[in-house]
Coordinates of C-alpha atoms in Angstrom, one line a residue:
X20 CA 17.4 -16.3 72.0
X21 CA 15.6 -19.6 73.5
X22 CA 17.7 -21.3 70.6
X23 CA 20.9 -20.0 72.0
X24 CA 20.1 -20.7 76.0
X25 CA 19.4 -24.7 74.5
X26 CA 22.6 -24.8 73.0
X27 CA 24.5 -23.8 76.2
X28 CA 22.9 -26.6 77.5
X29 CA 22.5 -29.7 74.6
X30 CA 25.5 -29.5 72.5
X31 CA 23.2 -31.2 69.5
X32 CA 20.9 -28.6 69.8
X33 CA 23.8 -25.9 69.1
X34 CA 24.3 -28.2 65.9
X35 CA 21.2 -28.0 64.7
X36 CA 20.8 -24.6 64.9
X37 CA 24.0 -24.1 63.4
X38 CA 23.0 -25.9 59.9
X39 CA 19.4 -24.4 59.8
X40 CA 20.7 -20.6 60.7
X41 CA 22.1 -20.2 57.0
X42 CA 18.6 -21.4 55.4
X43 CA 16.9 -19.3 57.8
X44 CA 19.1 -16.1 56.6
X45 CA 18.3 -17.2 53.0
X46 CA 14.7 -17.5 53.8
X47 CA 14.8 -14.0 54.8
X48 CA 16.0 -12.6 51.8
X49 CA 13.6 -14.7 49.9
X50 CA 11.0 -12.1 51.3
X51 CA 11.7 -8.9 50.1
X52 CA 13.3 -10.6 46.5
X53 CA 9.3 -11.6 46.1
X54 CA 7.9 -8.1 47.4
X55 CA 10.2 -6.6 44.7
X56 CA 9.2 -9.0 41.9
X57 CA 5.4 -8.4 42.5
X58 CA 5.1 -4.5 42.7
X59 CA 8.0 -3.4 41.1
X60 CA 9.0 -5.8 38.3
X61 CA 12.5 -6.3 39.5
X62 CA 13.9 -9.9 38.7
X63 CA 17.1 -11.4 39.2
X64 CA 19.6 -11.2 37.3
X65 CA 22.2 -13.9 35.9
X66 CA 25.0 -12.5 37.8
X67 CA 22.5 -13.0 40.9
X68 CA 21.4 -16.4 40.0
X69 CA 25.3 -17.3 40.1
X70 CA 25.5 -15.7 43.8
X71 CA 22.8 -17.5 44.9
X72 CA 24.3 -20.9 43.7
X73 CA 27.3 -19.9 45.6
X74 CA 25.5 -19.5 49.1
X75 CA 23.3 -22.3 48.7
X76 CA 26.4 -24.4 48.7
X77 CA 27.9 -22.6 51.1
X78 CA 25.2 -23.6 53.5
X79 CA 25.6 -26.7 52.4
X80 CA 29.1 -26.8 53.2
X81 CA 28.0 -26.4 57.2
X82 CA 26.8 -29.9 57.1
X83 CA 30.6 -30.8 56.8
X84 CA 32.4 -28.5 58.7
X85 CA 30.0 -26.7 61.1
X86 CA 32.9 -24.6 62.4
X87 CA 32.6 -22.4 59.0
X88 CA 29.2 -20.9 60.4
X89 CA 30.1 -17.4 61.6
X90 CA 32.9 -17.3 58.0
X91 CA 28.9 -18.3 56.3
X92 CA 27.1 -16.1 58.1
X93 CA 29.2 -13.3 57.5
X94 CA 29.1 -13.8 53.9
X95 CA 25.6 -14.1 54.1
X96 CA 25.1 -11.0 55.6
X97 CA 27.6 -9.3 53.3
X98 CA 25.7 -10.6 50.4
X99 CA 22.1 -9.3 51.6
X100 CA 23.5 -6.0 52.2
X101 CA 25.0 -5.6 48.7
X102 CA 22.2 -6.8 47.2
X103 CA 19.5 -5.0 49.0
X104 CA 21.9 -1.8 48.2
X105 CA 22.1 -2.6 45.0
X106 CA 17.9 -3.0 44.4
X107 CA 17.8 -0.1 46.3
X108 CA 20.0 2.0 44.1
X109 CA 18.1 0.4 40.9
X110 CA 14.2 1.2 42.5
X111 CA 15.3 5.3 43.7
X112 CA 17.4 5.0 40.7
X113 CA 14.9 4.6 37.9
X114 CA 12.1 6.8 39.4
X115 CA 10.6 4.8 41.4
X116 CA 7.0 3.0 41.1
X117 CA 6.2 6.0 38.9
X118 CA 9.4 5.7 36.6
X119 CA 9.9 9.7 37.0
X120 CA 13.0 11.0 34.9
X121 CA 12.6 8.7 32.3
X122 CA 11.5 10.6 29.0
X123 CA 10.3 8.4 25.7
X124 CA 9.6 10.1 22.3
X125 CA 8.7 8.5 19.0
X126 CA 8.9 9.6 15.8
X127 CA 6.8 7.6 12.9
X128 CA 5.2 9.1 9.8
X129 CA 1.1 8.8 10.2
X130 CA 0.5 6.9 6.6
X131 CA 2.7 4.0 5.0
X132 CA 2.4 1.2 2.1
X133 CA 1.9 -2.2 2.3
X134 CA 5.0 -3.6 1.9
X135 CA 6.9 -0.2 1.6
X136 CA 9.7 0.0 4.6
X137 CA 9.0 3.1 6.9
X138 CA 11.9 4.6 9.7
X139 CA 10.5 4.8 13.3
X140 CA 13.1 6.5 15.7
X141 CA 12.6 6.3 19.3
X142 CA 14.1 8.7 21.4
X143 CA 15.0 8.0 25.3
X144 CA 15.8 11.0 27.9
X145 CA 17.3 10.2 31.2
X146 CA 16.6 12.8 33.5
X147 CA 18.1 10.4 36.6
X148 CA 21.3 10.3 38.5
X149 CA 21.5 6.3 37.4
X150 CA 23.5 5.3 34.9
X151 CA 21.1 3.1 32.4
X152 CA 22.0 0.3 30.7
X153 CA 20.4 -2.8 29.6
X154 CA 17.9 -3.2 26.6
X155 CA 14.7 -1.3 24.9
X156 CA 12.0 -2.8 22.9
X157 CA 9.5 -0.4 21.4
X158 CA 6.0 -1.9 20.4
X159 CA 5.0 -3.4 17.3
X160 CA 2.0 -4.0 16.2
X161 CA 1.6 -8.0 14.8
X162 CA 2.1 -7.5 10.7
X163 CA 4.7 -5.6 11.1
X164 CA 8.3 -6.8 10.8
X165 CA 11.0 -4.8 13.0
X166 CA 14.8 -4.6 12.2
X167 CA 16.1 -4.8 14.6
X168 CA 13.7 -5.9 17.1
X169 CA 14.9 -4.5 20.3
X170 CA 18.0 -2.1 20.8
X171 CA 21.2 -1.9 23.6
X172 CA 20.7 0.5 26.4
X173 CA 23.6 2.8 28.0
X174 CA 22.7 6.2 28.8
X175 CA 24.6 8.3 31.2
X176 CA 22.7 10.6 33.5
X177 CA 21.0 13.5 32.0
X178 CA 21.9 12.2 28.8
X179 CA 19.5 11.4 25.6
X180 CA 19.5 8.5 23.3
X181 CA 18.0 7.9 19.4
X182 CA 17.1 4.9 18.1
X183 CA 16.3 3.7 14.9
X184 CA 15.1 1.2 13.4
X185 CA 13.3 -0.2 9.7
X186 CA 9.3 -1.1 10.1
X187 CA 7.6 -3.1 7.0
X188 CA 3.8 -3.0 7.2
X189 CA 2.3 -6.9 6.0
X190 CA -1.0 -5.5 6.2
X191 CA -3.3 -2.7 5.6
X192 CA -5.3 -0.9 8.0
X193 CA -4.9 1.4 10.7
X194 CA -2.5 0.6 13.7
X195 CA -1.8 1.4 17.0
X196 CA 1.4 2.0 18.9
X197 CA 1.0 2.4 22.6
X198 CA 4.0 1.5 24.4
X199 CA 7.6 1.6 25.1
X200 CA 9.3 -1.1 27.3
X201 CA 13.1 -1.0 28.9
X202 CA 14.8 -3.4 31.2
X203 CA 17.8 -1.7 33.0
X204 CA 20.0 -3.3 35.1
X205 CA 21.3 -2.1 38.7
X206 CA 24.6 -0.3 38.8
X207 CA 26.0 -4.5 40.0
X208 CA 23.9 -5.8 37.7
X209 CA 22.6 -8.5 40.1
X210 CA 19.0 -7.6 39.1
X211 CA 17.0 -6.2 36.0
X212 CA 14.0 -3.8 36.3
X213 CA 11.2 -3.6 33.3
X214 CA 9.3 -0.8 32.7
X215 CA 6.6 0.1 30.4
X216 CA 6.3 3.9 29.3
X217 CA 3.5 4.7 27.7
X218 CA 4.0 6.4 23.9
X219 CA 1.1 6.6 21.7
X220 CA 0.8 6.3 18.0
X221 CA -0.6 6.0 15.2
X222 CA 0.0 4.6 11.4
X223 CA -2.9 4.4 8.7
X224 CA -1.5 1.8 6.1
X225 CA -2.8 1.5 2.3
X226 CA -2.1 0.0 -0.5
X227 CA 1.3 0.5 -2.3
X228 CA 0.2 3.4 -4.8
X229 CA 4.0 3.0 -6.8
X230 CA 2.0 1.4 -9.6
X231 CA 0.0 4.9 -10.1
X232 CA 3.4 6.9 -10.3
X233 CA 4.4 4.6 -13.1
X234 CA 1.4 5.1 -14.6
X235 CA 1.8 8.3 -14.7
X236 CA 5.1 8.4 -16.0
X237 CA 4.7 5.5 -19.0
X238 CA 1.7 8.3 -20.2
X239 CA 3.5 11.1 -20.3
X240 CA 6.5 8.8 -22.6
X241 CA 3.7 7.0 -24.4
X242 CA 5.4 3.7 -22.9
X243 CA 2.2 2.1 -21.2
X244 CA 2.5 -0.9 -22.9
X245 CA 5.0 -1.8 -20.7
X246 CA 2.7 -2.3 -18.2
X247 CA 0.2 -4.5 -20.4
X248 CA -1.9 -1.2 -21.6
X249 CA -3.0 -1.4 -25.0
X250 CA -3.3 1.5 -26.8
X251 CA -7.3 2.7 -28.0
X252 CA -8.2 4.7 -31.4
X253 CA -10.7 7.0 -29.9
X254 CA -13.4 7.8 -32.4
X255 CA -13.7 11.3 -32.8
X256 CA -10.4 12.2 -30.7
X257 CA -8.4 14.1 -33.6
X258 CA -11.1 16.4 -34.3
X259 CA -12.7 17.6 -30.8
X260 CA -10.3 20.3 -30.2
X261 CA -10.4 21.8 -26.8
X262 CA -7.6 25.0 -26.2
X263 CA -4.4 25.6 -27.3
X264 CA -1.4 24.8 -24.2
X265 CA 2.4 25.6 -24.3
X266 CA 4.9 22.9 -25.5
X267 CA 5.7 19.9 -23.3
X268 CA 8.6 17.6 -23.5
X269 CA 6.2 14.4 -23.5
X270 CA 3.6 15.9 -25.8
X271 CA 3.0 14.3 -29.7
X272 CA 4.4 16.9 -31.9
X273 CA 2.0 16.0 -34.9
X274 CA -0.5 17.9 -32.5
X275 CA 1.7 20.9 -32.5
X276 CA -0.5 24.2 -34.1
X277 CA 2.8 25.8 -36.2
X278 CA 0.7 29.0 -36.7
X279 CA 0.3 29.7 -32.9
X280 CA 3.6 28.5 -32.5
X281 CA 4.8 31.2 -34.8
X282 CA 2.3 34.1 -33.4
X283 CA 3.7 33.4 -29.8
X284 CA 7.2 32.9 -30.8
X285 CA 6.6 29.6 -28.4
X286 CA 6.0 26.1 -29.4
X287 CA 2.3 25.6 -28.6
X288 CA 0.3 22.7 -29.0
X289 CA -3.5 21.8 -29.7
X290 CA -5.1 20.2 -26.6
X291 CA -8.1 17.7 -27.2
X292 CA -11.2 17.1 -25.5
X293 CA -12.1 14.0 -24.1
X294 CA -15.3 12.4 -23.0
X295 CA -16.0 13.9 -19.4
X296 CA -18.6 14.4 -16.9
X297 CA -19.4 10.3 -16.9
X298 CA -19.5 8.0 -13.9
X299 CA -17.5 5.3 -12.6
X300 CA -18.5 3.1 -9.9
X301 CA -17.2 0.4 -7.9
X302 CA -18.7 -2.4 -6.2
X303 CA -16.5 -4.2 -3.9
X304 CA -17.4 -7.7 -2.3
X305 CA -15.9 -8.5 0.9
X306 CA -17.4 -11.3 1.1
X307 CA -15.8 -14.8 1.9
X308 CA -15.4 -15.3 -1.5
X309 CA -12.7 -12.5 -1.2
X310 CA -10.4 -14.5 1.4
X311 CA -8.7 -16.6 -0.1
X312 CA -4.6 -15.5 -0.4
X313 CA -2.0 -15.4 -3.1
X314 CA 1.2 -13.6 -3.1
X315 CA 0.3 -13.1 0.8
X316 CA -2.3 -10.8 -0.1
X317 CA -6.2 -12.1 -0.1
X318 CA -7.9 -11.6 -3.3
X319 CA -9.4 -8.6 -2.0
X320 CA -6.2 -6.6 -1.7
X321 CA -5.9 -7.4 -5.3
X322 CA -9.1 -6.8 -6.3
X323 CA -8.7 -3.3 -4.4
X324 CA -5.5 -2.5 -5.5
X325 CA -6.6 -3.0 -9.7
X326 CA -9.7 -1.0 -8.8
X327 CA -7.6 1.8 -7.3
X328 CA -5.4 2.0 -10.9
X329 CA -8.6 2.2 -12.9
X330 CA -10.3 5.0 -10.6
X331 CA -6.8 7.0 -11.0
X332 CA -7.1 6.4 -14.6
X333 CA -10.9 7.4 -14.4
X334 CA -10.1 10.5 -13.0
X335 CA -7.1 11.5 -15.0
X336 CA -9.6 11.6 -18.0
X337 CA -12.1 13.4 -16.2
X338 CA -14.7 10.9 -15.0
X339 CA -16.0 10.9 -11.5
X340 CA -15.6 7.7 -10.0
X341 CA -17.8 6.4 -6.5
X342 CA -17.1 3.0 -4.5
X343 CA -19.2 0.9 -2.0
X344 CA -17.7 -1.6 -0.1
X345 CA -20.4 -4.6 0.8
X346 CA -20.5 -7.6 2.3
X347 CA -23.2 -9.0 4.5
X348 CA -23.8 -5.2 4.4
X349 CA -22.8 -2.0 3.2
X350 CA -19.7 -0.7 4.6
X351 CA -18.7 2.0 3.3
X352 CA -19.6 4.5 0.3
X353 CA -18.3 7.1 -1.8
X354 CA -20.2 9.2 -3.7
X355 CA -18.9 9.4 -7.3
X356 CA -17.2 12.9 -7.8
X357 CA -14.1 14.0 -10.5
X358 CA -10.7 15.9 -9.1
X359 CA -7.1 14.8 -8.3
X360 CA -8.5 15.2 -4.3
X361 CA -11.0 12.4 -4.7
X362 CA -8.2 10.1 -4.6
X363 CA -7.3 10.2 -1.1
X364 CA -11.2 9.7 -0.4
X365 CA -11.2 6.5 -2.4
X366 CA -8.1 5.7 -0.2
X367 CA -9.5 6.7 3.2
X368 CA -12.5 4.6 2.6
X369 CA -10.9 1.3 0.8
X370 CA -7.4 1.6 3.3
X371 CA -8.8 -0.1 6.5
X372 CA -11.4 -2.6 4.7
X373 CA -10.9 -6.4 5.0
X374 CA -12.9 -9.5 3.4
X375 CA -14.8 -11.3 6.2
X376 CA -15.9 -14.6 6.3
X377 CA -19.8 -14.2 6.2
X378 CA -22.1 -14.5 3.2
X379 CA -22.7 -11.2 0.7
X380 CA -25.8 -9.6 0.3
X381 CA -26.1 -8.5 -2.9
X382 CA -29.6 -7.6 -2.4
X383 CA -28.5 -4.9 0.1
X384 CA -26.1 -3.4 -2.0
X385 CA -27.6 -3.5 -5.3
X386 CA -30.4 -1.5 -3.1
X387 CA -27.9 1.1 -2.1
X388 CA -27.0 1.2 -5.8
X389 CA -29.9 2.1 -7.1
X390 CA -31.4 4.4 -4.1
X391 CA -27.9 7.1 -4.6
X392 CA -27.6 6.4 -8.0
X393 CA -29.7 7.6 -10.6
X394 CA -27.3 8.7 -13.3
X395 CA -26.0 6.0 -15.9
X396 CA -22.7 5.0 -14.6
X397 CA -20.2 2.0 -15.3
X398 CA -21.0 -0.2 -12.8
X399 CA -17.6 -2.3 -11.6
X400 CA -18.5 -5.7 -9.5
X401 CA -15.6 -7.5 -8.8
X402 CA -15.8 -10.8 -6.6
X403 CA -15.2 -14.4 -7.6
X404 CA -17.2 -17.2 -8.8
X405 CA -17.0 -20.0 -5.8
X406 CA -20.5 -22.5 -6.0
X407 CA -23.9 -22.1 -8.0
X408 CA -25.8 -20.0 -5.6
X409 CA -23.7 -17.3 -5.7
X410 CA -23.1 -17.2 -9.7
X411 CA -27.1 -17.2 -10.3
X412 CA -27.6 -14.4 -8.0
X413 CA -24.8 -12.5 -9.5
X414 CA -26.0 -13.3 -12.5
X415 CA -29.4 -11.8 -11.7
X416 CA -28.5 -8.3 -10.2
X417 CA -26.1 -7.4 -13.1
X418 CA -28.4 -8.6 -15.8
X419 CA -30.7 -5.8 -14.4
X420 CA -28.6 -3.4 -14.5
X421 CA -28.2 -2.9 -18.6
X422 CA -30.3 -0.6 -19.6
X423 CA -30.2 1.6 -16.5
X424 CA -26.5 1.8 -16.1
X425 CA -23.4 0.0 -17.7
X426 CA -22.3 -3.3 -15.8
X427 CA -19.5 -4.8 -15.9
X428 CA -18.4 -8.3 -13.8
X429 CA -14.7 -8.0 -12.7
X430 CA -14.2 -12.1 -12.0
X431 CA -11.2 -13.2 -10.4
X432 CA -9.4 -16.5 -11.0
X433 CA -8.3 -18.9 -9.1
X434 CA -4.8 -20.3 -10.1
X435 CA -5.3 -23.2 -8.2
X436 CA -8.2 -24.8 -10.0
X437 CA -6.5 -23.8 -13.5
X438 CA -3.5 -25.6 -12.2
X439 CA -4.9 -28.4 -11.1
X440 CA -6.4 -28.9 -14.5
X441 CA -4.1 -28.1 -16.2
X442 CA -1.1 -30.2 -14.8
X443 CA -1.9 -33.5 -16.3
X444 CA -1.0 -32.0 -19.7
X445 CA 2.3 -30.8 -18.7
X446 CA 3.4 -34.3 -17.5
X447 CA 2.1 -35.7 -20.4
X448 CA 4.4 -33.1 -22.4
X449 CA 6.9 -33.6 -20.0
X450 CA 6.9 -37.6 -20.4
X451 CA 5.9 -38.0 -17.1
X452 CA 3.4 -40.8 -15.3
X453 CA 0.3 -39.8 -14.1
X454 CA -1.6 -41.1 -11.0
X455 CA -5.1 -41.7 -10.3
X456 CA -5.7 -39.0 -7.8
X457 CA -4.5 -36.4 -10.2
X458 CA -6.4 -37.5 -13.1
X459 CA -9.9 -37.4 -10.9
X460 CA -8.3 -33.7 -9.4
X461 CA -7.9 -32.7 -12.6
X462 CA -11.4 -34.0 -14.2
X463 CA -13.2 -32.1 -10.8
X464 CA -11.5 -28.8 -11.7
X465 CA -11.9 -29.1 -15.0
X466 CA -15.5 -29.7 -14.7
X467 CA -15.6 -26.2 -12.6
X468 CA -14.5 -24.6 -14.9
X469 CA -16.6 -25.6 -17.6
X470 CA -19.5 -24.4 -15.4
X471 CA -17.8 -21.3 -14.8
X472 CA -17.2 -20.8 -18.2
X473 CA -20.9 -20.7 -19.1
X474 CA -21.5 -18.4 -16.4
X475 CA -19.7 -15.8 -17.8
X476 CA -21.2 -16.8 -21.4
X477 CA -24.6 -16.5 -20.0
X478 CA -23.5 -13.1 -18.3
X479 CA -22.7 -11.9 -21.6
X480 CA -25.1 -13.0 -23.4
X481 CA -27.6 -10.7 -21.1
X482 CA -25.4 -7.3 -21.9
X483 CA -22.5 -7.5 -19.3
X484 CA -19.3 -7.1 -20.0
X485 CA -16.7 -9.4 -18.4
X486 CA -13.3 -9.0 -17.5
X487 CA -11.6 -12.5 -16.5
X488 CA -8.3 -12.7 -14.7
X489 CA -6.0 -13.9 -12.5
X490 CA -5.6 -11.8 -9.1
X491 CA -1.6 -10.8 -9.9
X492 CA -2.8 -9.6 -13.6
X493 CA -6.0 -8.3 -12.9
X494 CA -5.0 -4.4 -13.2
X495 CA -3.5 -4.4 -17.0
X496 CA -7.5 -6.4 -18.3
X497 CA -9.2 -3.8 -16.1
X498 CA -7.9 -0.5 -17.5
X499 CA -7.9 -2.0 -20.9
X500 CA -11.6 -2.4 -20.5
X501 CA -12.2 1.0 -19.2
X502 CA -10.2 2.6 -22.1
X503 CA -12.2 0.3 -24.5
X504 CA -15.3 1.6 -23.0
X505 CA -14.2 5.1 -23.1
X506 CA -13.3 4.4 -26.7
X507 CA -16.1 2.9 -28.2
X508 CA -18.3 5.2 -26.2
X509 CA -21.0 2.4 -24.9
X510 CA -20.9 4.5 -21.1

């Protein structure tokens, strides 16, 4: 008002409330654009970003031709009015700081493989009177790869929407899914809302078991050697009968018993008996000798994954099989027990353990060993041979087992150190130079291994066997060893 009376009476006055009356107006909507930022999450949009432009130089335009003001203003004002109308409609629209009407669902199975895609489907119920559109981005846990990522958005009132999309696990371990979060636009899409709607989940992934269906089946067709099984002589196997079974497609048919067969009117075979009741178990390091990676899984994961194939073995000839998982303690154990059901114990404990970058004790779990574990077993340590500390302790505590129970050091390679010693002899086969660097790399690792070879020939030399192998062939070595075992009856 006192701006208007000086303009009456100083015509520069009138002028210069003229150009500041615009910025003033734009001042003003400034305010409640920030309110709505801050406590409800409503941002502009593009569309909005171009409006602006457009009144800013509109304003600017007063400067030249200051009799445009009241054409200015006008827009102005028609411009806050949509646009508050339109927030308005987006805020009552979408329910409001409590996001009412705005249902989310989510379907995702509670166990998965490493590696092994699994369908989550997300399912989005609009209870409003606002047409929704925009986007919707479920969460994902980091390891996990989503495709697609995020998902278009138009819902019609009172409507329901499913999406789907492909999840592959990178890890194992047990994850969380907590959230769901949507940006909608306003019915002018001049600004975007987000919201975040809580959905809780949860997925347990383990290791990819395909490798004990194909066990299985190469068994049943005598085709394990596909799979780098050998086949074992059993002493003893063709004469400790056990009952008499029907006929099955897979079965040998030298063992089938023609007299029975001609009794029962029903091909019936003789069933033998195989050496039961023993004991299987596990020692698992997760130690920092454990961490290193190849094939994007540690050595652990490997480790675990060849131990997992030899228990299933174990069990399908009717061992009981235990497992304790240790680093610079004990984290988990399993008491050794027989049955198709102890699988999915050996699972539940080994799923959601990780190497760790601290020192083992193999003090502490040789300890545990021998306090819950009277009964001769085959014990199965598998770790990896880094310095000299580690190899004479190792040494040590598996040396003391013979005698009392069966040991056996699983030892994993490490393809880098074989490589590196053994590349200058491919270049020499290859007629290739060699430089100076690589001969001293390859005299270092080369020296390694040396030691680590008499580490493993000291090892055996005190009654422990030794299986020795790189971490992507390490299953086919270890179930061979069992079945030798079994064979040769040393458990």
């Amino acid at each position: 008002m006192a701006q208007l009376v000086m303009a009456q009476l100083d015509p520069t006055v009138a002028d210069q409330g003229t150009v500041t009356l615009p910025w003033l107006l734009l001042a003003c909507l400034a305010v409640p654009f920030l309110f709505a930022v801050f406590r409800g999450r409503v941002y502009p949009s593009l569309r909005l970003t171009g409006l602006a432009v457009v009144l800013a130089f509109s304003a600017l335009f007063v400067l030249v031709q200051p009799s445009a003001i009241k054409l200015i203003l006008l827009a102005d004002a028609f411009a806050a009015l949509l646009l508050g109308l339109d927030a308005t409609l987006l805020w009552i629209g979408s329910g409001g700081k409590l996001c009412r009407g705005i249902r989310v669902q989510r379907e995702l199975p509670s166990t998965a493989s490493i590696h092994v895609p699994i369908q989550s489907v997300v399912t989005i119920s609009n209870l409003t009177q606002l047409h929704l559109r925009g986007h919707i981005r479920d969460d994902l846990p980091e390891t996990f790869q989503a495709e697609p990522e995020e998902h278009p958005l138009d819902l019609e009132p009172n409507g329901e929407i499913a999406c789907e999309r492909t999840l592959v696990p990178r890890r194992r371990g047990g994850f969380e899914f907590s959230r769901t979060d949507l940006q909608i636009l306003s019915p002018l899409r001049f600004w975007k809302r987000y919201l975040t709607v809580p959905v809780h989940g949860a997925v347990s992934v383990y290791p990819d078991m395909k490798q004990l269906a194909d066990y299985a089946l190469l068994a049943r067709t005598n085709r394990l050697s596909l799979i780098g099984v050998r086949r074992t002589r059993r002493v003893g196997q063709d004469s400790e009968f056990e009952r008499l079974r029907d006929y099955s497609r897979d079965d040998n048919y030298r063992h089938i018993d023609w007299r029975s067969t001609a009794r029962r009117n029903k091909l019936t075979v003789r069933q033998f008996q195989n050496d039961q009741s023993q004991r299987v178990i596990f020692m698992l390091d997760c130690g920092r000798m454990m961490t290193n990676t190849r094939d994007g899984l540690s050595l652990f994961d490997h480790a675990l994954n060849a131990c997992l194939m030899m228990a299933f073995v174990a069990l399908k000839q009717g061992d009981a099989v235990g497992m304790i998982c240790f680093s610079d303690k004990v984290h988990a154990y399993i008491p050794p027990r027989g049955g198709g059901s102890h699988m999915n114990r050996l699972l539940q404990a080994g799923f959601n353990q990780f190497p760790r970058m601290v020192e083992s004790r193999y003090d502490q779990a040789f300890l545990h060993l021998s306090m819950r574990c009277k009964r001769r077993s085959l014990v199965c340590l598998t770790t990896s041979l880094i310095d000299e500390v580690n190899a004479e302790v190792l040494v040590d505590y598996l040396g003391n087992l013979s005698g009392t129970h069966l040991p056996l050091g699983v030892l994993i390679r490490d393809h880098t150190m074989f490589d590196a010693a053994d590349r200058p002899l491919a270049a020499a086969h290859a007629g290739n130079e060699i430089d100076e660097f690589t001969m001293y790399r390859a005299a270092a690792a080369a020296d390694i291994l040396v030691w680590r070879d008499e580490v493993l020939t000291e090892m055996r030399h005190r009654g422990v066997l030794v299986v020795d192998a790189f971490p992507d062939e390490l299953t086919a070595p270890l179930v061979n060893q069992y079945l030798e075992i079994k064979a040769k009856h040393l458990l």
